[in-house]
Amino acid sequence: SQQGEEDPQALSIQEGENATMNCSYKTSINNLQWYRQNSGRGLVHLILIRSNEREKHSGRLRVTLDTSKKSSSLLITASRAADTASYFCATVIPGAGSYQLTFGKGTKLSVIP
Amino acid sequence: ETGVTQSPTHLIKTRGQQVTLRCSSQSGHNTVSWYQQALGQGPQFIFQYYREEENGRGNFPPRFSGLQFPNYSSELNVNALELDDSALYLCASGRETQYFGPGTRLLVL
């Protein structure tokens, strides 16, 4: 079953603009991660934020986490055409016994040159 | 490049057949996970192997089975293929942060 739900499902922006994607989840988590997938190929890990963190930065990426609302957002600043991809949030649930990632359905981002 | 490789890249099978997919994990990683990704969906966890033992399983029937070898490479076996098994199969090495291979695209006719 899907733990996370990304919003919007699709997003189209001009190069240079910022892109914001949101993720909501249902149960308590150990951490939340964002991954990128180009054209149905392998996923690339972008950033991990732990349940006791509120904000994290990595280059042009900024992730926030609100555990009271069970939600996270991914902001990509100054977008480039190469950022065109699907973005997934994934959660790790405490006590699952394994590092099982539970993914949402993703947000498809198109950056128009 | 994650250092995780998968073979084959594409595969076509017919209903009822069996398939074996292979994965070589990133050097030093003793944990391998397999995911199934249907078109337009997020990846779904199939199972995870840690030091050659199954260490967690998702909601998949027993006809999905796996192995992990002493060098930490892994196989996913699917018996009695069904049309709904058509998907991208992803292997990932690592534990908390997972490094994904490029996937094997399986089409069942």
Short mmCIF file of C-alpha atoms in Angstrom, two decimals:
data_model
loop_
_atom_site.label_atom_id
_atom_site.label_comp_id
_atom_site.label_asym_id
_atom_site.label_seq_id
_atom_site.Cartn_x
_atom_site.Cartn_y
_atom_site.Cartn_z
CA SER A 1 0.00 0.00 0.00
CA GLN A 2 1.10 3.59 -0.59
CA GLN A 3 2.19 5.36 2.59
CA GLY A 4 3.03 8.65 0.94
CA GLU A 5 0.97 10.80 -1.35
CA GLU A 6 2.69 13.46 -3.46
CA ASP A 7 1.00 16.61 -4.60
CA PRO A 8 0.69 17.79 -7.30
CA GLN A 9 0.74 14.74 -9.56
CA ALA A 10 2.26 16.83 -12.34
CA LEU A 11 3.96 20.22 -12.42
CA SER A 12 5.16 22.25 -15.38
CA ILE A 13 7.39 25.33 -14.89
CA GLN A 14 9.77 27.55 -16.82
CA GLU A 15 13.51 27.19 -16.40
CA GLY A 16 14.74 29.41 -13.59
CA GLU A 17 11.52 29.18 -11.58
CA ASN A 18 11.21 27.35 -8.28
CA ALA A 19 9.37 24.04 -8.00
CA THR A 20 7.60 22.89 -4.85
CA MET A 21 6.32 19.37 -4.31
CA ASN A 22 4.47 18.12 -1.27
CA CYS A 23 4.21 14.73 0.37
CA SER A 24 1.75 13.55 2.99
CA TYR A 25 2.03 10.26 4.87
CA LYS A 26 -0.10 8.27 7.24
CA THR A 27 1.93 6.74 10.09
CA SER A 28 4.86 7.67 12.32
CA ILE A 29 8.20 7.59 10.57
CA ASN A 30 11.92 7.24 11.32
CA ASN A 31 12.85 9.35 8.37
CA LEU A 32 11.55 10.63 5.06
CA GLN A 33 13.56 10.61 1.86
CA TRP A 34 13.18 12.14 -1.59
CA TYR A 35 14.25 10.34 -4.75
CA ARG A 36 14.35 11.38 -8.40
CA GLN A 37 13.63 9.11 -11.35
CA ASN A 38 14.43 9.97 -14.96
CA SER A 39 12.31 8.36 -17.69
CA GLY A 40 11.36 5.17 -15.83
CA ARG A 41 14.94 4.25 -14.96
CA GLY A 42 16.60 3.80 -11.57
CA LEU A 43 15.92 6.13 -8.66
CA VAL A 44 18.52 8.57 -7.40
CA HIS A 45 18.59 9.48 -3.71
CA LEU A 46 18.34 13.24 -3.18
CA ILE A 47 18.00 13.92 0.52
CA LEU A 48 17.04 12.29 3.83
CA ILE A 49 15.40 14.12 6.72
CA ARG A 50 14.97 12.48 10.10
CA SER A 51 11.81 12.69 12.20
CA ASN A 52 13.50 15.05 14.69
CA GLU A 53 14.61 17.49 11.96
CA ARG A 54 12.47 20.28 10.54
CA GLU A 55 14.48 21.49 7.56
CA LYS A 56 17.42 20.35 5.48
CA HIS A 57 19.31 21.80 2.53
CA SER A 58 21.41 20.23 -0.19
CA GLY A 59 22.57 22.49 -3.02
CA ARG A 60 19.41 23.80 -4.74
CA LEU A 61 17.18 21.48 -2.71
CA ARG A 62 15.36 22.40 0.46
CA VAL A 63 13.26 19.86 2.34
CA THR A 64 10.94 20.55 5.25
CA LEU A 65 9.23 18.07 7.53
CA ASP A 66 6.19 18.68 9.74
CA THR A 67 5.57 15.55 11.77
CA SER A 68 2.46 17.05 13.43
CA LYS A 69 0.85 17.36 10.00
CA LYS A 70 2.57 14.25 8.63
CA SER A 71 3.80 16.18 5.65
CA SER A 72 6.98 17.17 3.85
CA SER A 73 7.85 19.50 1.02
CA LEU A 74 10.67 19.53 -1.50
CA LEU A 75 11.70 22.86 -3.01
CA ILE A 76 13.97 22.99 -6.04
CA THR A 77 15.25 26.52 -6.60
CA ALA A 78 16.34 28.00 -9.93
CA SER A 79 15.14 24.96 -11.86
CA ARG A 80 16.96 23.65 -14.94
CA ALA A 81 15.76 21.55 -17.85
CA ALA A 82 17.85 18.68 -16.42
CA ASP A 83 15.58 18.68 -13.34
CA THR A 84 12.78 17.24 -15.52
CA ALA A 85 11.98 13.93 -13.82
CA SER A 86 9.55 12.22 -11.45
CA TYR A 87 10.09 12.91 -7.77
CA PHE A 88 9.08 10.46 -5.05
CA CYS A 89 8.95 10.72 -1.31
CA ALA A 90 9.65 7.55 0.65
CA THR A 91 9.24 6.84 4.33
CA VAL A 92 10.92 4.42 6.70
CA ILE A 93 8.60 3.20 9.43
CA PRO A 94 9.93 2.45 12.94
CA GLY A 95 9.84 -1.16 14.09
CA ALA A 96 9.38 -2.53 10.60
CA GLY A 97 12.41 -4.76 11.16
CA SER A 98 13.96 -3.84 7.86
CA TYR A 99 14.87 -0.67 6.02
CA GLN A 100 11.78 -0.90 3.84
CA LEU A 101 11.09 2.21 1.80
CA THR A 102 7.41 2.97 1.24
CA PHE A 103 6.95 5.27 -1.76
CA GLY A 104 4.20 7.57 -2.92
CA LYS A 105 3.02 7.78 -6.54
CA GLY A 106 5.33 10.68 -7.35
CA THR A 107 5.19 14.14 -8.87
CA LYS A 108 6.12 14.46 -12.53
CA LEU A 109 8.08 17.69 -12.99
CA SER A 110 8.60 19.24 -16.42
CA VAL A 111 11.00 22.18 -16.68
CA ILE A 112 10.58 24.03 -19.96
CA PRO A 113 13.74 25.65 -21.36
CA GLU B 1 26.30 6.14 -11.22
CA THR B 2 25.38 4.13 -8.13
CA GLY B 3 27.54 1.08 -8.82
CA VAL B 4 24.44 -1.14 -8.71
CA THR B 5 23.95 -3.17 -11.88
CA GLN B 6 21.00 -5.26 -13.01
CA SER B 7 20.52 -7.80 -15.76
CA PRO B 8 18.89 -8.16 -18.14
CA THR B 9 17.68 -4.65 -18.99
CA HIS B 10 14.56 -5.90 -20.77
CA LEU B 11 12.75 -9.22 -20.83
CA ILE B 12 9.64 -10.60 -22.50
CA LYS B 13 7.95 -13.70 -21.08
CA THR B 14 4.59 -15.42 -21.47
CA ARG B 15 2.05 -16.18 -18.76
CA GLY B 16 2.97 -19.19 -16.64
CA GLN B 17 6.70 -18.97 -17.30
CA GLN B 18 9.38 -18.35 -14.70
CA VAL B 19 11.93 -15.55 -14.65
CA THR B 20 15.17 -14.78 -12.81
CA LEU B 21 16.46 -11.24 -12.47
CA ARG B 22 19.95 -10.43 -11.21
CA CYS B 23 21.51 -7.62 -9.25
CA SER B 24 25.06 -6.76 -8.25
CA SER B 25 25.10 -4.46 -5.26
CA GLN B 26 27.42 -1.57 -4.55
CA SER B 27 30.75 -2.61 -3.07
CA GLY B 28 30.61 -2.95 0.71
CA HIS B 29 26.80 -3.07 0.93
CA ASN B 30 25.48 -6.21 2.60
CA THR B 31 21.79 -5.30 2.22
CA VAL B 32 19.82 -5.63 -0.99
CA SER B 33 16.17 -4.75 -1.55
CA TRP B 34 13.88 -5.47 -4.49
CA TYR B 35 11.01 -3.27 -5.61
CA GLN B 36 8.32 -3.60 -8.28
CA GLN B 37 7.22 -0.46 -10.09
CA ALA B 38 4.11 -0.63 -12.25
CA LEU B 39 3.61 2.03 -14.91
CA GLY B 40 2.66 5.37 -13.39
CA GLN B 41 3.08 4.13 -9.82
CA GLY B 42 5.72 4.40 -7.12
CA PRO B 43 7.96 1.42 -6.36
CA GLN B 44 6.48 -1.28 -4.11
CA PHE B 45 8.75 -3.15 -1.68
CA ILE B 46 9.02 -6.87 -2.46
CA PHE B 47 11.66 -8.03 0.03
CA GLN B 48 15.05 -7.28 1.52
CA TYR B 49 18.11 -9.47 2.11
CA TYR B 50 20.73 -8.85 4.76
CA ARG B 51 23.81 -11.08 4.90
CA GLU B 52 22.09 -13.78 2.80
CA GLU B 53 18.93 -13.93 4.95
CA GLU B 54 15.51 -12.50 4.07
CA ASN B 55 15.00 -9.50 6.33
CA GLY B 56 11.53 -8.19 5.60
CA ARG B 57 8.92 -8.87 2.96
CA GLY B 58 6.19 -6.77 1.41
CA ASN B 59 2.73 -7.85 0.33
CA PHE B 60 3.81 -10.18 -2.47
CA PRO B 61 2.82 -13.86 -2.91
CA PRO B 62 5.30 -16.72 -2.33
CA ARG B 63 5.86 -17.12 -6.06
CA PHE B 64 8.15 -14.11 -5.64
CA SER B 65 11.34 -15.45 -4.08
CA GLY B 66 14.91 -14.35 -3.78
CA LEU B 67 18.46 -15.19 -2.93
CA GLN B 68 21.48 -13.28 -1.76
CA PHE B 69 24.94 -14.70 -2.36
CA PRO B 70 28.12 -14.44 -0.23
CA ASN B 71 29.36 -11.59 -2.44
CA TYR B 72 26.02 -9.83 -1.66
CA SER B 73 24.74 -10.01 -5.22
CA SER B 74 21.12 -11.08 -5.44
CA GLU B 75 18.48 -12.77 -7.57
CA LEU B 76 14.74 -12.25 -7.78
CA ASN B 77 12.76 -15.24 -9.02
CA VAL B 78 9.14 -15.06 -10.09
CA ASN B 79 7.25 -18.28 -10.84
CA ALA B 80 3.98 -18.75 -12.71
CA LEU B 81 4.13 -15.30 -14.29
CA GLU B 82 0.89 -13.32 -14.55
CA LEU B 83 0.07 -10.40 -16.84
CA ASP B 84 0.08 -8.05 -13.82
CA ASP B 85 3.73 -8.93 -13.15
CA SER B 86 4.64 -6.68 -16.08
CA ALA B 87 6.62 -3.88 -14.45
CA LEU B 88 10.02 -2.34 -13.85
CA TYR B 89 11.91 -4.35 -11.22
CA LEU B 90 14.39 -2.33 -9.22
CA CYS B 91 17.18 -3.55 -7.03
CA ALA B 92 18.69 -1.30 -4.36
CA SER B 93 21.70 -1.76 -2.13
CA GLY B 94 22.27 -0.08 1.20
CA ARG B 95 20.14 0.22 4.29
CA GLU B 96 18.81 3.60 5.37
CA THR B 97 19.85 5.32 2.14
CA GLN B 98 19.37 3.00 -0.81
CA TYR B 99 21.23 3.09 -4.11
CA PHE B 100 19.17 1.87 -7.02
CA GLY B 101 20.15 0.03 -10.15
CA PRO B 102 18.72 0.97 -13.56
CA GLY B 103 16.05 -1.72 -13.36
CA THR B 104 14.83 -4.63 -15.46
CA ARG B 105 11.72 -4.02 -17.50
CA LEU B 106 9.62 -7.20 -17.63
CA LEU B 107 6.75 -7.65 -20.06
CA VAL B 108 4.46 -10.64 -19.59
CA LEU B 109 2.31 -11.55 -22.60
#
